[in-house]
């Protein structure tokens, strides 16, 4: 499809709007919208600010008022076609008199999809696919959840150069440096579930909140999920009031993810111990691996992952590296490796 230079500029701006910091994670995707007049000049813009707030298109239409008639709407996601907490954006565009709609990514949500057909049926010109790859990346976990009917799983672990997450006596604080831990909290904040097993809760007593570089909790906290059947002391820190917590009383990773999917959770940050990690790896339910590697050696101790059934080198689970970053400087430097299992992607 053909797109004008002004539409391309507007889509870049819409993507920037959708990335606006501070928007709480939730069941809805991040979306940005820019309205252009007949000469390609911007009339108005908007972005979705979280569940229950006006969608990006509605925000832009509200800012434009009567100037929306005859305009081109440039949106990062296909305008929705259903009534939820807010009305359908496709119909709002029709009623506002928008003449052309350009969107990046078709909506993979079957409940909300169909905006393109509604717009075309009303005589609105529609084009899509402009910067679709960038739009899909923006809502990576949400898109994955819609297409796979389960949350995207990032398994994060910290280990020494020889793959140990704890020493022989069980001590593990701290394998990695302070800059690496700050960076891990940054990644935690991009997810909407923090998942550990009952063993980690019993032994390490983590609070599992997201904190800033000053070790202060952020205003918006992901859901804390504890998976397993073991009885736990209700005074464990994970059950405090600093973030919501649920129990997933199962040993089956797929059952746990099904429950979280039913709760509209899109991105799980798996922070459990080696046995929980092995269970997810064994089930083929790890979509991304983030490893913080410290330039240190223990020689013995707990491995970062438990036995998941590989007994010969031919069956090695191979990972594709997508990013390598040095976190921290000089004596505090660690390496962050981001990888995906080759057979998953």
Short mmCIF file of C-alpha atoms in Angstrom, two decimals:
data_model
loop_
_atom_site.label_atom_id
_atom_site.label_comp_id
_atom_site.label_asym_id
_atom_site.label_seq_id
_atom_site.Cartn_x
_atom_site.Cartn_y
_atom_site.Cartn_z
CA UNK A 1 0.00 0.00 0.00
CA UNK A 2 1.10 3.58 -0.65
CA UNK A 3 1.71 5.94 2.25
CA UNK A 4 2.58 9.63 2.04
CA UNK A 5 5.60 11.16 3.71
CA UNK A 6 3.31 12.97 6.15
CA UNK A 7 1.59 9.68 7.07
CA UNK A 8 4.98 8.08 7.72
CA UNK A 9 6.00 10.98 9.96
CA UNK A 10 2.66 10.77 11.75
CA UNK A 11 3.06 7.03 12.35
CA UNK A 12 6.48 7.59 13.91
CA UNK A 13 4.90 10.21 16.15
CA UNK A 14 1.99 7.87 17.00
CA UNK A 15 4.46 5.15 18.02
CA UNK A 16 6.29 7.65 20.23
CA UNK A 17 2.98 8.64 21.84
CA UNK A 18 2.14 4.99 22.49
CA UNK A 19 5.49 4.59 24.28
CA UNK A 20 4.76 7.46 26.68
CA UNK A 21 6.29 6.55 30.07
CA UNK A 22 4.06 6.11 33.08
CA UNK A 23 1.17 4.32 31.38
CA UNK A 24 0.31 1.39 33.69
CA UNK A 25 0.52 -2.10 32.25
CA UNK A 26 -2.75 -3.93 31.96
CA UNK A 27 -4.96 -5.93 29.62
CA UNK A 28 -4.95 -3.25 26.93
CA UNK A 29 -2.27 -2.54 24.30
CA UNK A 30 -0.33 0.69 24.03
CA UNK A 31 -1.77 2.77 21.17
CA UNK A 32 -1.05 6.19 19.69
CA UNK A 33 -3.04 8.22 17.17
CA UNK A 34 -2.32 11.34 15.08
CA UNK A 35 -4.89 13.23 12.97
CA UNK A 36 -3.78 15.02 9.78
CA UNK A 37 -5.58 17.60 7.66
CA UNK A 38 -5.81 17.46 3.86
CA UNK A 39 -2.36 19.06 3.55
CA UNK A 40 -0.72 16.53 5.87
CA UNK A 41 -0.40 18.91 8.82
CA UNK A 42 -1.13 17.58 12.29
CA UNK A 43 -4.50 18.53 13.75
CA UNK A 44 -4.51 16.53 16.99
CA UNK A 45 -2.97 13.56 18.73
CA UNK A 46 -3.73 11.16 21.55
CA UNK A 47 -2.63 7.98 23.26
CA UNK A 48 -4.23 5.37 25.48
CA UNK A 49 -3.44 6.02 29.15
CA UNK A 50 -4.57 2.70 30.60
CA UNK A 51 -7.63 0.54 31.17
CA UNK A 52 -10.86 2.53 31.55
CA UNK A 53 -9.49 5.70 29.94
CA UNK A 54 -10.35 6.96 26.43
CA UNK A 55 -8.66 5.08 23.63
CA UNK A 56 -6.02 6.88 21.58
CA UNK A 57 -8.42 7.57 18.72
CA UNK A 58 -11.09 8.98 21.04
CA UNK A 59 -8.52 11.23 22.71
CA UNK A 60 -7.35 12.58 19.36
CA UNK A 61 -10.90 13.05 18.06
CA UNK A 62 -11.83 14.91 21.24
CA UNK A 63 -8.90 17.27 20.81
CA UNK A 64 -9.68 17.87 17.13
CA UNK A 65 -13.42 18.51 17.49
CA UNK A 66 -15.04 19.58 14.21
CA UNK A 67 -11.63 19.66 12.51
CA UNK A 68 -11.68 15.86 12.40
CA UNK A 69 -14.10 15.96 9.45
CA UNK A 70 -12.21 15.02 6.29
CA UNK A 71 -9.04 14.20 8.25
CA UNK A 72 -6.67 11.24 8.00
CA UNK A 73 -6.24 9.24 11.19
CA UNK A 74 -2.88 7.52 11.63
CA UNK A 75 -3.06 4.84 14.34
CA UNK A 76 -0.62 2.21 15.59
CA UNK A 77 -3.36 -0.44 15.93
CA UNK A 78 -6.54 -1.18 13.97
CA UNK A 79 -9.37 0.87 15.53
CA UNK A 80 -11.44 -1.35 17.80
CA UNK A 81 -14.89 -2.53 16.82
CA UNK A 82 -16.43 -3.41 20.17
CA UNK A 83 -17.94 -1.75 23.21
CA UNK A 84 -16.11 -2.33 26.46
CA UNK A 85 -15.49 0.33 29.08
CA UNK A 86 -15.45 2.71 26.13
CA UNK A 87 -17.26 2.71 22.78
CA UNK A 88 -15.95 1.36 19.46
CA UNK A 89 -13.29 3.63 17.95
CA UNK A 90 -14.13 2.64 14.38
CA UNK A 91 -17.68 3.93 14.78
CA UNK A 92 -16.43 7.09 16.51
CA UNK A 93 -14.25 7.82 13.48
CA UNK A 94 -17.16 7.31 11.13
CA UNK A 95 -19.35 9.67 13.15
CA UNK A 96 -16.56 12.27 13.29
CA UNK A 97 -16.30 12.28 9.50
CA UNK A 98 -12.74 10.96 9.21
CA UNK A 99 -11.98 10.38 5.51
CA UNK A 100 -8.98 8.04 5.66
CA UNK A 101 -7.51 5.72 8.30
CA UNK A 102 -3.96 4.40 8.22
CA UNK A 103 -3.08 1.81 10.84
CA UNK A 104 0.05 -0.23 11.48
CA UNK A 105 -1.03 -3.53 13.02
CA UNK A 106 -4.29 -5.43 12.50
CA UNK A 107 -5.95 -6.16 15.84
CA UNK A 108 -5.29 -9.81 16.83
CA UNK A 109 -7.97 -9.67 19.54
CA UNK A 110 -11.05 -11.41 18.08
CA UNK A 111 -13.32 -9.47 20.43
CA UNK A 112 -12.09 -6.08 19.25
CA UNK A 113 -11.16 -6.82 15.61
CA UNK A 114 -13.29 -5.78 12.65
CA UNK A 115 -12.69 -2.04 12.71
CA UNK A 116 -11.32 -2.10 9.17
CA UNK A 117 -14.56 -3.62 7.81
CA UNK A 118 -16.73 -1.13 9.70
CA UNK A 119 -14.71 1.78 8.34
CA UNK A 120 -14.78 0.52 4.73
CA UNK A 121 -18.53 -0.18 4.92
CA UNK A 122 -19.05 3.46 5.91
CA UNK A 123 -17.02 4.70 2.94
CA UNK A 124 -13.82 5.50 4.82
CA UNK A 125 -10.61 4.84 2.91
CA UNK A 126 -8.39 2.39 4.81
CA UNK A 127 -4.72 1.43 4.45
CA UNK A 128 -2.65 -0.65 6.85
CA UNK A 129 0.77 -2.22 7.34
CA UNK A 130 2.75 1.00 7.75
CA UNK A 131 5.49 0.26 10.34
CA UNK A 132 3.67 -2.90 11.42
CA UNK A 133 6.87 -4.52 12.68
CA UNK A 134 7.53 -1.57 15.00
CA UNK A 135 3.94 -1.63 16.23
CA UNK A 136 4.07 -5.36 16.97
CA UNK A 137 7.34 -4.88 18.87
CA UNK A 138 5.74 -2.10 20.91
CA UNK A 139 3.05 -4.51 22.12
CA UNK A 140 5.16 -7.65 21.97
CA UNK A 141 3.70 -9.43 24.99
CA UNK A 142 0.10 -8.32 24.36
CA UNK A 143 0.26 -9.48 20.73
CA UNK A 144 1.81 -12.79 21.78
CA UNK A 145 -0.94 -13.32 24.35
CA UNK A 146 -3.69 -12.64 21.81
CA UNK A 147 -2.13 -15.01 19.25
CA UNK A 148 -1.07 -17.82 21.62
CA UNK A 149 -3.80 -17.53 24.29
CA UNK A 150 -1.28 -17.44 27.13
CA UNK A 151 1.14 -14.92 28.61
CA UNK A 152 4.62 -14.34 27.19
CA UNK A 153 7.19 -15.83 29.60
CA UNK A 154 10.55 -14.21 30.32
CA UNK A 155 12.81 -16.35 32.49
CA UNK A 156 15.33 -14.21 34.34
CA UNK A 157 18.22 -15.55 36.37
CA UNK A 158 21.52 -14.37 37.80
CA UNK A 159 24.56 -16.63 37.84
CA UNK A 160 28.31 -16.79 38.11
CA UNK A 161 30.46 -17.52 35.08
CA UNK A 162 30.25 -21.24 35.91
CA UNK A 163 26.44 -21.17 36.07
CA UNK A 164 25.89 -21.09 39.83
CA UNK A 165 23.00 -19.13 41.30
CA UNK A 166 23.97 -19.86 44.92
CA UNK A 167 27.00 -21.11 46.85
CA UNK A 168 27.29 -24.57 48.36
CA UNK A 169 25.98 -23.29 51.71
CA UNK A 170 22.88 -21.87 50.01
CA UNK A 171 23.86 -18.20 50.22
CA UNK A 172 23.02 -16.20 47.10
CA UNK A 173 23.11 -12.51 48.06
CA UNK A 174 24.49 -11.15 46.00
CA UNK A 175 25.66 -13.11 42.95
CA UNK A 176 25.47 -10.04 40.74
CA UNK A 177 26.24 -6.36 41.29
CA UNK A 178 23.98 -3.49 42.32
CA UNK A 179 23.80 -2.06 38.74
CA UNK A 180 22.64 -5.47 37.49
CA UNK A 181 19.94 -5.64 40.16
CA UNK A 182 18.74 -2.12 39.27
CA UNK A 183 18.60 -3.17 35.61
CA UNK A 184 16.60 -6.28 36.54
CA UNK A 185 14.06 -4.11 38.35
CA UNK A 186 13.71 -2.05 35.16
CA UNK A 187 12.78 -5.24 33.31
CA UNK A 188 10.43 -6.30 36.10
CA UNK A 189 8.52 -3.06 35.63
CA UNK A 190 7.80 -3.99 32.01
CA UNK A 191 5.89 -7.14 33.05
CA UNK A 192 2.55 -7.57 34.76
CA UNK A 193 3.28 -10.78 36.71
CA UNK A 194 6.23 -11.76 38.90
CA UNK A 195 6.22 -15.56 39.29
CA UNK A 196 8.10 -17.69 41.83
CA UNK A 197 7.65 -21.10 43.39
CA UNK A 198 6.80 -21.94 46.95
CA UNK A 199 10.38 -23.10 47.56
CA UNK A 200 11.79 -19.68 46.74
CA UNK A 201 9.26 -18.04 49.06
CA UNK A 202 10.10 -20.40 51.89
CA UNK A 203 13.89 -20.20 51.57
CA UNK A 204 14.57 -16.66 50.32
CA UNK A 205 11.48 -14.80 51.57
CA UNK A 206 11.48 -12.32 48.65
CA UNK A 207 9.18 -9.32 48.67
CA UNK A 208 9.11 -9.43 44.85
CA UNK A 209 8.23 -5.79 44.35
CA UNK A 210 9.64 -3.47 41.68
CA UNK A 211 11.97 -0.83 43.06
CA UNK A 212 13.93 2.12 41.69
CA UNK A 213 17.66 2.79 41.88
CA UNK A 214 17.19 4.11 45.43
CA UNK A 215 15.49 0.85 46.47
CA UNK A 216 12.11 2.58 46.76
CA UNK A 217 9.00 0.72 45.49
CA UNK A 218 7.37 2.06 42.34
CA UNK A 219 3.80 3.33 42.48
CA UNK A 220 2.52 0.64 40.09
CA UNK A 221 3.40 -2.94 41.03
CA UNK A 222 2.96 -6.14 39.00
CA UNK A 223 0.92 -9.02 40.36
CA UNK A 224 2.98 -11.39 42.51
CA UNK A 225 2.19 -15.06 41.81
CA UNK A 226 3.33 -18.03 43.92
CA UNK A 227 3.16 -21.41 42.19
CA UNK A 228 3.08 -24.72 44.07
CA UNK A 229 1.20 -26.75 46.66
CA UNK A 230 3.39 -26.25 49.73
CA UNK A 231 1.87 -24.55 52.76
CA UNK A 232 3.53 -21.20 53.43
CA UNK A 233 3.84 -18.96 56.44
CA UNK A 234 1.37 -16.08 55.92
CA UNK A 235 4.01 -13.73 57.33
CA UNK A 236 6.27 -14.24 54.31
CA UNK A 237 7.03 -10.84 52.75
CA UNK A 238 5.39 -11.75 49.45
CA UNK A 239 2.01 -11.64 51.21
CA UNK A 240 2.41 -8.06 52.46
CA UNK A 241 0.27 -5.17 51.19
CA UNK A 242 2.90 -3.59 48.92
CA UNK A 243 1.55 -5.41 45.84
CA UNK A 244 -1.25 -7.86 45.05
CA UNK A 245 -0.44 -11.57 45.40
CA UNK A 246 -2.19 -14.76 44.23
CA UNK A 247 -1.51 -18.45 44.83
CA UNK A 248 -1.36 -20.77 41.81
CA UNK A 249 -1.90 -24.14 43.48
CA UNK A 250 -0.43 -26.37 40.80
CA UNK A 251 2.86 -27.87 39.64
CA UNK A 252 1.79 -27.62 35.98
CA UNK A 253 3.24 -24.55 34.20
CA UNK A 254 0.57 -24.62 31.51
CA UNK A 255 -2.21 -24.64 34.09
CA UNK A 256 -0.56 -21.70 35.87
CA UNK A 257 -0.33 -19.72 32.63
CA UNK A 258 -3.95 -20.53 31.78
CA UNK A 259 -5.02 -19.03 35.10
CA UNK A 260 -2.96 -15.90 34.52
CA UNK A 261 -4.33 -15.59 30.98
CA UNK A 262 -7.86 -15.69 32.42
CA UNK A 263 -6.82 -12.75 34.59
CA UNK A 264 -5.82 -10.78 31.45
CA UNK A 265 -2.11 -10.98 32.32
CA UNK A 266 0.16 -10.66 29.29
CA UNK A 267 3.79 -10.93 30.43
CA UNK A 268 5.18 -13.23 33.11
CA UNK A 269 8.60 -12.55 34.62
CA UNK A 270 9.74 -15.94 35.88
CA UNK A 271 12.05 -15.44 38.86
CA UNK A 272 11.73 -18.78 40.61
CA UNK A 273 14.48 -21.21 41.51
CA UNK A 274 16.12 -23.89 39.36
CA UNK A 275 13.33 -26.45 39.68
CA UNK A 276 10.56 -24.06 38.64
CA UNK A 277 12.71 -22.85 35.75
CA UNK A 278 13.33 -26.46 34.67
CA UNK A 279 9.58 -27.16 34.73
CA UNK A 280 8.89 -24.28 32.36
CA UNK A 281 11.80 -25.20 30.09
CA UNK A 282 10.67 -28.84 30.02
CA UNK A 283 7.15 -27.74 29.06
CA UNK A 284 8.46 -25.53 26.24
CA UNK A 285 6.94 -22.46 27.88
CA UNK A 286 9.95 -20.14 28.06
CA UNK A 287 9.80 -17.50 25.33
CA UNK A 288 12.76 -15.38 26.37
CA UNK A 289 15.77 -15.85 28.65
CA UNK A 290 17.47 -12.93 30.39
CA UNK A 291 20.69 -13.98 32.13
CA UNK A 292 22.82 -11.71 34.29
CA UNK A 293 26.30 -13.22 34.34
CA UNK A 294 28.81 -12.12 36.98
CA UNK A 295 32.54 -12.39 36.33
CA UNK A 296 32.92 -14.73 39.28
CA UNK A 297 33.44 -18.44 39.95
CA UNK A 298 32.01 -20.63 42.70
CA UNK A 299 32.96 -24.10 41.50
CA UNK A 300 30.11 -25.68 43.46
CA UNK A 301 26.62 -24.77 44.57
CA UNK A 302 23.16 -24.50 43.08
CA UNK A 303 22.86 -24.40 39.29
CA UNK A 304 20.71 -21.73 37.68
CA UNK A 305 18.39 -24.39 36.25
CA UNK A 306 17.52 -27.91 37.35
CA UNK A 307 17.35 -31.11 35.34
CA UNK A 308 14.90 -30.86 32.47
CA UNK A 309 15.62 -34.16 30.79
CA UNK A 310 18.63 -33.64 28.53
CA UNK A 311 21.15 -36.49 28.72
CA UNK A 312 23.15 -36.10 25.50
CA UNK A 313 24.84 -33.20 23.75
CA UNK A 314 22.73 -33.79 20.65
CA UNK A 315 19.63 -32.72 22.58
CA UNK A 316 21.13 -29.46 23.88
CA UNK A 317 18.61 -26.64 24.08
CA UNK A 318 20.18 -24.01 21.83
CA UNK A 319 19.39 -20.33 22.37
CA UNK A 320 19.55 -17.45 19.93
CA UNK A 321 21.21 -14.34 21.38
CA UNK A 322 19.25 -11.17 20.66
CA UNK A 323 21.19 -8.74 22.87
CA UNK A 324 24.42 -8.56 24.85
CA UNK A 325 24.89 -5.59 27.21
CA UNK A 326 27.48 -4.78 29.84
CA UNK A 327 25.69 -3.47 32.95
CA UNK A 328 27.73 -1.33 35.32
CA UNK A 329 31.37 -0.35 35.03
CA UNK A 330 34.78 -1.50 36.34
CA UNK A 331 34.49 -3.75 39.40
CA UNK A 332 30.66 -3.80 39.28
CA UNK A 333 30.31 -4.82 35.64
CA UNK A 334 28.05 -7.78 34.78
CA UNK A 335 26.84 -8.99 31.40
CA UNK A 336 23.15 -9.16 30.50
CA UNK A 337 22.36 -11.73 27.82
CA UNK A 338 18.92 -11.77 26.20
CA UNK A 339 18.07 -14.92 24.28
CA UNK A 340 15.18 -16.85 22.76
CA UNK A 341 14.88 -20.64 22.39
CA UNK A 342 15.41 -21.43 18.70
CA UNK A 343 12.58 -23.93 18.45
CA UNK A 344 10.09 -21.44 19.93
CA UNK A 345 10.78 -18.67 17.47
#
